[in-house]
Tab-separated table of C-alpha atoms in Angstrom:
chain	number	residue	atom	x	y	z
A	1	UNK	CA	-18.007	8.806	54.631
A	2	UNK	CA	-16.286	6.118	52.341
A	3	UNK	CA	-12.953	8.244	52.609
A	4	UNK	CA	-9.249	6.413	52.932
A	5	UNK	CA	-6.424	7.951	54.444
A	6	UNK	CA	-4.996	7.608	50.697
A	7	UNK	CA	-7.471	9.567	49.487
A	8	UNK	CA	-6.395	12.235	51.911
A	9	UNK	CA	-3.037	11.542	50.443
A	10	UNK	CA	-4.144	11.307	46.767
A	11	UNK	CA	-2.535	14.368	45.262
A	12	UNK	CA	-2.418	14.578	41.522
A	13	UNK	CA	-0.715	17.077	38.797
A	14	UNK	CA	-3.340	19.309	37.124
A	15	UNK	CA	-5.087	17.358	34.044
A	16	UNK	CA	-3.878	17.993	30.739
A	17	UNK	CA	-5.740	19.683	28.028
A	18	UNK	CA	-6.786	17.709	25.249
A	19	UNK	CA	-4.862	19.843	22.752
A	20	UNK	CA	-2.250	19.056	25.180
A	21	UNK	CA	-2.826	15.265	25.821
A	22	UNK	CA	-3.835	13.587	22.513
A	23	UNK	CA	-1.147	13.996	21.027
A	24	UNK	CA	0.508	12.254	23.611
A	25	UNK	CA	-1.584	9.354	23.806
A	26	UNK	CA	-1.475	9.337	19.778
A	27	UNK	CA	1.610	8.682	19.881
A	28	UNK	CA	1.758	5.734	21.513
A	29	UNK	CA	-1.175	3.571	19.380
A	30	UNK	CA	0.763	1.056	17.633
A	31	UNK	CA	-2.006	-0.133	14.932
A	32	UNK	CA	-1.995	1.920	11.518
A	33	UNK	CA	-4.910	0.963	11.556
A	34	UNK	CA	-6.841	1.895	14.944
A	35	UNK	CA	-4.815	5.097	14.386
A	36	UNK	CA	-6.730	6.492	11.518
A	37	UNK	CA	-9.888	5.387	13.285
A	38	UNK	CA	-9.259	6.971	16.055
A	39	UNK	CA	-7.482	10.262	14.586
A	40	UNK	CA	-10.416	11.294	13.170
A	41	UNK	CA	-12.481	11.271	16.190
A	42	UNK	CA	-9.382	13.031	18.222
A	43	UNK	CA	-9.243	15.729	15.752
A	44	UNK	CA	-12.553	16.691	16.261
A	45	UNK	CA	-11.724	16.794	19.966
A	46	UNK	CA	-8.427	18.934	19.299
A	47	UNK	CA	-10.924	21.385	17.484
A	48	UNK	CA	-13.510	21.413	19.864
A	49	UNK	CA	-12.560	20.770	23.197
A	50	UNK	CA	-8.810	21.629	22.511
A	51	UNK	CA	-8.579	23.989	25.960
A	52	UNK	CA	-10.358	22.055	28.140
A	53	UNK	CA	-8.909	19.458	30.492
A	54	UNK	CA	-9.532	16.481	30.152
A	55	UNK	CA	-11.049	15.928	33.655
A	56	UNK	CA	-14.200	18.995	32.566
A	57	UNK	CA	-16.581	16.806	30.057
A	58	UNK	CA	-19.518	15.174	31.553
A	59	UNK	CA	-21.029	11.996	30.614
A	60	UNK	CA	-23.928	14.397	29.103
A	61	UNK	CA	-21.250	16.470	26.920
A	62	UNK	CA	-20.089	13.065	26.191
A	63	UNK	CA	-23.211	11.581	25.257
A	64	UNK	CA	-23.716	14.572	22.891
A	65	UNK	CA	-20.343	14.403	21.186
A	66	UNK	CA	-21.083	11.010	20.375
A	67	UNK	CA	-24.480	11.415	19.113
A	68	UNK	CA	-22.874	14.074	16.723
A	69	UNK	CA	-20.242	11.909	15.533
A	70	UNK	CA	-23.040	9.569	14.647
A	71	UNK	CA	-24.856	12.509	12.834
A	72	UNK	CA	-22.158	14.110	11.057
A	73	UNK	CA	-21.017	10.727	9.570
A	74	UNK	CA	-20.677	10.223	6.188
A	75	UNK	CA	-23.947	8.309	4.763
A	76	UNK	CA	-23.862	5.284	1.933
A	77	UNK	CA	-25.048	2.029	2.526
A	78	UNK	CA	-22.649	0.349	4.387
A	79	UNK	CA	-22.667	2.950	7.139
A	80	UNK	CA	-26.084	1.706	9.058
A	81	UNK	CA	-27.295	5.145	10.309
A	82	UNK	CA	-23.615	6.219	11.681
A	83	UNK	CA	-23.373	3.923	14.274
A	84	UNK	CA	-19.866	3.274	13.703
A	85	UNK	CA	-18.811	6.632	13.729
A	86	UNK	CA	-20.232	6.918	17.230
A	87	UNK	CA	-18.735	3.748	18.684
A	88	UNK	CA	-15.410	4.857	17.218
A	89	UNK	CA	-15.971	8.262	18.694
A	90	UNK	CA	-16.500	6.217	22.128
A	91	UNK	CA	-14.210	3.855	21.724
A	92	UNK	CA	-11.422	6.852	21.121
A	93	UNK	CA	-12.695	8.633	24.064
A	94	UNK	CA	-12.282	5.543	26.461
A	95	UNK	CA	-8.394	4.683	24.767
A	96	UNK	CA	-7.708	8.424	25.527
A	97	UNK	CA	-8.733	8.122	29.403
A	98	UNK	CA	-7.587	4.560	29.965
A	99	UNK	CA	-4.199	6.203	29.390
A	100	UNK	CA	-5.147	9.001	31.900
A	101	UNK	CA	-5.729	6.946	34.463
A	102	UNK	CA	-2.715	4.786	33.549
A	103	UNK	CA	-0.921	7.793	33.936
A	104	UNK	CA	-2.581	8.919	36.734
A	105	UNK	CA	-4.111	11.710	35.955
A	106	UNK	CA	-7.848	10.782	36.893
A	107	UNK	CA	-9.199	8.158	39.444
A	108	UNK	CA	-11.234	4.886	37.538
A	109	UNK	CA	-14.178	6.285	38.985
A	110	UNK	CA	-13.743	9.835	37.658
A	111	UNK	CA	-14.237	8.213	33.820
A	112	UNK	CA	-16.779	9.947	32.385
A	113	UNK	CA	-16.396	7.477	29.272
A	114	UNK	CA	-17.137	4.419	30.668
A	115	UNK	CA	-20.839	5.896	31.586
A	116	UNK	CA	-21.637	6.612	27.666
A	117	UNK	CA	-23.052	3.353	25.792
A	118	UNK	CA	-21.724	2.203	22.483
A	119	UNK	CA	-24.397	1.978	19.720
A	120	UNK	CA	-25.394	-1.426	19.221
A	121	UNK	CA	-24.596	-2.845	16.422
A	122	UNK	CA	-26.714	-3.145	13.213
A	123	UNK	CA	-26.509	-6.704	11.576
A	124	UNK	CA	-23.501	-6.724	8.296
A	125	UNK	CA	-25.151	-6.313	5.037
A	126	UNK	CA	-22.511	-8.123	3.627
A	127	UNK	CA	-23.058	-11.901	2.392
A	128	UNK	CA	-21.239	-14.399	0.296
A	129	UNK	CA	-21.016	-13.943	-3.415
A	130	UNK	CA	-22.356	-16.880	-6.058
A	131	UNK	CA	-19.447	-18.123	-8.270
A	132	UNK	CA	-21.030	-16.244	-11.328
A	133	UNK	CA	-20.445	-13.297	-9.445
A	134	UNK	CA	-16.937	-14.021	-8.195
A	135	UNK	CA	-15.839	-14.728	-12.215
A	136	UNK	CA	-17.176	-11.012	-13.263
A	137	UNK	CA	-15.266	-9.239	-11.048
A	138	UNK	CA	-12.442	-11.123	-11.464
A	139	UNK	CA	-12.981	-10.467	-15.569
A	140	UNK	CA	-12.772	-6.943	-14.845
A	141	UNK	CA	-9.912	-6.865	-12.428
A	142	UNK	CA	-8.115	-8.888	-14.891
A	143	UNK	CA	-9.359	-6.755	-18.273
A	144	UNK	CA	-8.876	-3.484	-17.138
A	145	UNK	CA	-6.568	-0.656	-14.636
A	146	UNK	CA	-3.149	-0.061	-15.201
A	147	UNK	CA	-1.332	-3.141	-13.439
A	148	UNK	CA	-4.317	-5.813	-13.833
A	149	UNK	CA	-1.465	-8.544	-12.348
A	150	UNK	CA	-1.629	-7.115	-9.058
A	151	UNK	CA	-5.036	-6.528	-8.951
A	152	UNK	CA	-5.938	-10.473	-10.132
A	153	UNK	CA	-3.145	-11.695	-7.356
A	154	UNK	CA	-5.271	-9.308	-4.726
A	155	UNK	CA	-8.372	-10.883	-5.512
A	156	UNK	CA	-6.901	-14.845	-5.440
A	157	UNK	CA	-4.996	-13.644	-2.359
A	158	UNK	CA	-8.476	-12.721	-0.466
A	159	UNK	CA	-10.294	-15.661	-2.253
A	160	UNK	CA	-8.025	-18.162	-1.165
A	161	UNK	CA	-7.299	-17.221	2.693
A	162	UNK	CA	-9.949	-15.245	3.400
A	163	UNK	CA	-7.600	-12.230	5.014
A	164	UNK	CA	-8.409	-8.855	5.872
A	165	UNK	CA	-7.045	-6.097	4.354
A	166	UNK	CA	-4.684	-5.423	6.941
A	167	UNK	CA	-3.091	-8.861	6.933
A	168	UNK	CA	-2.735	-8.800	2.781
A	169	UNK	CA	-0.672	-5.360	3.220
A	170	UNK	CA	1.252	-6.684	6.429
A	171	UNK	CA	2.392	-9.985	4.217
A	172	UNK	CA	6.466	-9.699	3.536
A	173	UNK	CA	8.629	-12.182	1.726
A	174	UNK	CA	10.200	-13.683	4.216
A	175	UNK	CA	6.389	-14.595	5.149
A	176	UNK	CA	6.243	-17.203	2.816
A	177	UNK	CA	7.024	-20.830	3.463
A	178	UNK	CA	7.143	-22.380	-0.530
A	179	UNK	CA	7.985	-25.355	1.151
A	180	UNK	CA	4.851	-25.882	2.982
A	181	UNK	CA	2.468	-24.052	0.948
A	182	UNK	CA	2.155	-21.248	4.158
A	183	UNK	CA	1.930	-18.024	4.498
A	184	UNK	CA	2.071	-16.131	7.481
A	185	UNK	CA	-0.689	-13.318	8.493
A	186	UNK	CA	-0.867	-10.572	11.444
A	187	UNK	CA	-4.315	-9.372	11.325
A	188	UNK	CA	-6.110	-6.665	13.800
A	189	UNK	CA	-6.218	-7.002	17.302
A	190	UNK	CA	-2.524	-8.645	16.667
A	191	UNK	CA	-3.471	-11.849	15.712
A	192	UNK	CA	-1.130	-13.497	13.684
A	193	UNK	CA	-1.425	-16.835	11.784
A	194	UNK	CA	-0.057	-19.650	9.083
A	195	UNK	CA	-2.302	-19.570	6.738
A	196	UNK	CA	-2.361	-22.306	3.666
A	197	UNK	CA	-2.600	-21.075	0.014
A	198	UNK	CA	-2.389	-23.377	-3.035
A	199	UNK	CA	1.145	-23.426	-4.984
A	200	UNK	CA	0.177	-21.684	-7.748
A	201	UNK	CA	-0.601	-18.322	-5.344
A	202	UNK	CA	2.484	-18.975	-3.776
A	203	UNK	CA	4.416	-19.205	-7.054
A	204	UNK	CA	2.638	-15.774	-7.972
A	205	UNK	CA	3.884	-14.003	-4.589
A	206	UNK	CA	7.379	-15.402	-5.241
A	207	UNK	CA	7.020	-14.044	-9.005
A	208	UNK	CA	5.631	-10.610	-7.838
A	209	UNK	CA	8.069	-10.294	-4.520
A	210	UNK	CA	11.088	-10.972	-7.414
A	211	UNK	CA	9.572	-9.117	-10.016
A	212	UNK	CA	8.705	-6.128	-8.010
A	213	UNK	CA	11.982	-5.898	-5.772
A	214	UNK	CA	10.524	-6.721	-2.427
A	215	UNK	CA	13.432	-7.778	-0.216
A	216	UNK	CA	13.287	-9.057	3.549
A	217	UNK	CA	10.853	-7.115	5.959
A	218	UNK	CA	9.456	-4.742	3.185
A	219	UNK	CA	5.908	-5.422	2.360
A	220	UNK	CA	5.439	-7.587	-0.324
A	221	UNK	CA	2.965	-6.005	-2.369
A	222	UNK	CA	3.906	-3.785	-4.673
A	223	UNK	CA	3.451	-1.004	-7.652
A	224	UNK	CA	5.177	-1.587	-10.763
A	225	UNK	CA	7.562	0.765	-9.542
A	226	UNK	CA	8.284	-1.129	-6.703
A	227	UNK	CA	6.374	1.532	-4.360
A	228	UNK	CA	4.294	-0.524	-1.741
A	229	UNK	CA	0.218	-0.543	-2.590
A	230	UNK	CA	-1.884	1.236	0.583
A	231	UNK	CA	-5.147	1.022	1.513
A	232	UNK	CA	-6.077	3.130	-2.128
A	233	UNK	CA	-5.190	0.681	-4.520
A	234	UNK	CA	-8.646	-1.282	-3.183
A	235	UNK	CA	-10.550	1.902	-2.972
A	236	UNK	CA	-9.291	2.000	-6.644
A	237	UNK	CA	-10.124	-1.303	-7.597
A	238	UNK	CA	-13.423	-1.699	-6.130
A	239	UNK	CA	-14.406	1.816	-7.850
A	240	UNK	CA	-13.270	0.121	-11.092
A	241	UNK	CA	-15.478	-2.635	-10.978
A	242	UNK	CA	-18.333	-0.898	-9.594
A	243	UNK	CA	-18.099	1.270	-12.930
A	244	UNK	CA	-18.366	-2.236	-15.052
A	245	UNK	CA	-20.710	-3.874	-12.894
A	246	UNK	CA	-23.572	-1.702	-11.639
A	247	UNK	CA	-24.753	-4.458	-8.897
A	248	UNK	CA	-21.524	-3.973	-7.501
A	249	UNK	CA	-21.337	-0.069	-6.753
A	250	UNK	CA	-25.122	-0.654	-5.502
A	251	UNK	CA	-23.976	-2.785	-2.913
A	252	UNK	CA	-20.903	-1.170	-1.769
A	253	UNK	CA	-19.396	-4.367	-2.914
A	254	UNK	CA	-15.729	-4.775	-0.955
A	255	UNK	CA	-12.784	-6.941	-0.216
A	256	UNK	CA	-14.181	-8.315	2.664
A	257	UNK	CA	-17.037	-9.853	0.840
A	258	UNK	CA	-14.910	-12.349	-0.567
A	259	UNK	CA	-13.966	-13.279	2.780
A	260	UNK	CA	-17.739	-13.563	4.128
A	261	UNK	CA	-18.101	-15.973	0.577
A	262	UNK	CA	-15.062	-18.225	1.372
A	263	UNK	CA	-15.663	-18.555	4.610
A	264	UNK	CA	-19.523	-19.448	4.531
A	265	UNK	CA	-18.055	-22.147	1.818
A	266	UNK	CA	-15.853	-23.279	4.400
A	267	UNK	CA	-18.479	-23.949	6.883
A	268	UNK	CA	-20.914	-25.493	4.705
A	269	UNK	CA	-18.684	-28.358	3.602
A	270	UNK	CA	-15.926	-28.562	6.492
A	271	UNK	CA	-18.283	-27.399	9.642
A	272	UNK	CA	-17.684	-24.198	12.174
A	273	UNK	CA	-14.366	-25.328	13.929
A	274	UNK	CA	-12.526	-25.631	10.587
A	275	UNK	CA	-14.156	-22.517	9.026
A	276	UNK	CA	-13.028	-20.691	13.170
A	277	UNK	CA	-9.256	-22.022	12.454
A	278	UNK	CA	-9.964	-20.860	8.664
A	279	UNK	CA	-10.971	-17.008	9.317
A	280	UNK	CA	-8.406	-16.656	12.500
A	281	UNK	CA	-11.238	-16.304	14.809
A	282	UNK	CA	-10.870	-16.522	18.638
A	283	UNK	CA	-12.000	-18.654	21.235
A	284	UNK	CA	-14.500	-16.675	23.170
A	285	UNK	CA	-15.634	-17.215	26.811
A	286	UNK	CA	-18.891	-17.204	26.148
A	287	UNK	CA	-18.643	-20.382	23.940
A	288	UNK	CA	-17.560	-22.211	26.776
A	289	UNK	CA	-14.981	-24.887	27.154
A	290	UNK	CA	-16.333	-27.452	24.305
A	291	UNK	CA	-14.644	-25.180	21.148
A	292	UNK	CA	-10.823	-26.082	23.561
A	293	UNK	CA	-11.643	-29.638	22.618
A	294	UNK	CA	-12.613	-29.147	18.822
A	295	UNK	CA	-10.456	-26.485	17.632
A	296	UNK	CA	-9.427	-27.586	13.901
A	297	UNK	CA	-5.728	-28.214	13.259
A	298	UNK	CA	-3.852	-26.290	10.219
A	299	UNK	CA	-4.385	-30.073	7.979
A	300	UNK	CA	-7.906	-29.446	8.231
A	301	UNK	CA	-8.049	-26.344	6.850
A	302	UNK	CA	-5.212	-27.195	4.317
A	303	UNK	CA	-7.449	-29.985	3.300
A	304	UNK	CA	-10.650	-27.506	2.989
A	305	UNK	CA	-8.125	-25.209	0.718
A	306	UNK	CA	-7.074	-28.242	-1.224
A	307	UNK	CA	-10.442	-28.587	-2.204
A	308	UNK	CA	-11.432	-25.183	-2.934
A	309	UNK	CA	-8.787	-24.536	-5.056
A	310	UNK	CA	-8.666	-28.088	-6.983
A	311	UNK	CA	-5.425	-28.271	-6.014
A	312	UNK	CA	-3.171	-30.518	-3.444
A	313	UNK	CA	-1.509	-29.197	-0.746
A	314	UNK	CA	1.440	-30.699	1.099
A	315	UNK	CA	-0.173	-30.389	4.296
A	316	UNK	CA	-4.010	-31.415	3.398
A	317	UNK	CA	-4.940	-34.823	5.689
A	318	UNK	CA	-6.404	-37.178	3.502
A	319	UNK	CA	-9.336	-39.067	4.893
């Protein structure tokens, strides 16, 4: 009958409800970020399946949460039909009983979330910018908003290294190596990084770390007032521009595009290994072992910096 003597033995405590159990497992996500994807889809849980334990949904209930989440998402261009919103919804639902079973509160098999497909995912819309392009928003950044120094340094900053968002407000002072042109970068999935920049960005961190009253371990960027920026100063900015330049507000022109237009720059003139080492991309399995035995060194992609920028850098290799 496929029965074990432990599962005779198998005796666990009743399942939590959710209302009683998310905030449990919420509490122990350690990325800000993953957090407020997450949260949103556990809220909606909270509200709706709040009393029920945990163990009750079916891979049908399941399937229908998600396919609301995907409905109920909020629609501009970027969002490709809600298919984000229902892989996050999934992708919340499997961290929440991944912990259940870690804590033993359901079997592996008993997983109703594994069972429920992700969306698959809709090619980016986003692309690399021209140079034109790159100097307009960089004239309004620079020509308008209350602290246009900040905003200019966020743009070279994202230019220049290509970093996520996450890894530009995770940068502290005592990130920055003047002496080698390096800073250092912890980016999602906790990847972290020394990243070149050219010394004139590194003499603007140093001015704005000083200037701004960013000591040791506090985030570097700051307010005027010496308040860290969040996530809403680039909300802000981005709004800004799009109200100057109506191409960018029609293309939900972000951040990241400027690290989709360094990084196709990269490749173009340096090849894929050195625009890999460039972005902070992984190795993956499927690539096999040949990208072990080309992986680009940090000269290389000081080199490709050094001639982006126009300017030398004490670690470019000189061929």
């Amino acid at each position: 009958m496929g029965i074990t003597p432990a599962d005779l033995l198998d005796i666990r405590p009743a399942a939590p409800t959710f209302a009683e159990y998310i905030p449990v497992v919420r509490a122990r996500v350690a990325s800000q970020a993953t957090l407020r994807t997450y949260n949103t889809h556990w809220k909606r849980l909270e509200h709706e399946w709040g009393t029920r334990r945990i163990h009750e949904p079916t891979q049908g209930e399941i399937t229908t949460m998600r396919d609301t989440a995907r409905q109920s998402a909020k629609r501009d261009r970027n969002t490709r039909d809600g298919r984000g919103a229902a892989e996050a919804m999934i992708s919340a639902l499997r961290f929440l009983y991944r912990h259940a079973e870690n804590d033993g509160l359901i079997r592996p098999g008993d997983n109703p979330a594994t069972r429920v497909a992700k969306p698959r995912r809709a090619p980016s819309t986003r692309r690399g910018l021209p140079l034109e392009q790159i100097a307009e928003i960089t004239r309004v950044a620079a020509t308008t908003g209350n602290d246009p120094d900040l905003d200019t340094l966020l743009l070279r900053l994202h230019a220049e290294t290509a970093c996520r968002r996450g890894g530009a407000l995770g940068l502290r002072p005592d990130d920055l190596d003047e002496g080698n042109c390096l800073i250092f970068l912890r980016e999602k999935g906790k990847k972290s990084r020394w990243q070149p920049v050219s010394p004139t960005l590194m003499a603007n961190l140093l001015h704005h770390a000083r200037e701004r009253g960013a000591r040791p371990g506090d985030q570097l960027l700051r307010y005027h007032s010496g308040k860290p920026i969040t996530r809403r100063r680039y909300d802000g900015l981005w709004t800004r521009i799009g109200l100057e330049l109506s191409w960018v507000e029609k293309q939900q022109i972000s951040i990241h595009w400027l690290r989709h237009t360094t990084l196709k720059w990269v490749e173009r003139n340096f090849g894929f290994a050195v625009a890999r080492a460039y972005a902070g991309h992984a190795e993956s399995k499927s690539d096999g072992a040949t990208p072990t035995y080309v992986r680009a060194d940090i000269d290389e992609v000081a080199l490709a910096l050094a001639t982006l920028t126009g300017e030398p850098h004490p670690l470019a290799l000189v061929t």
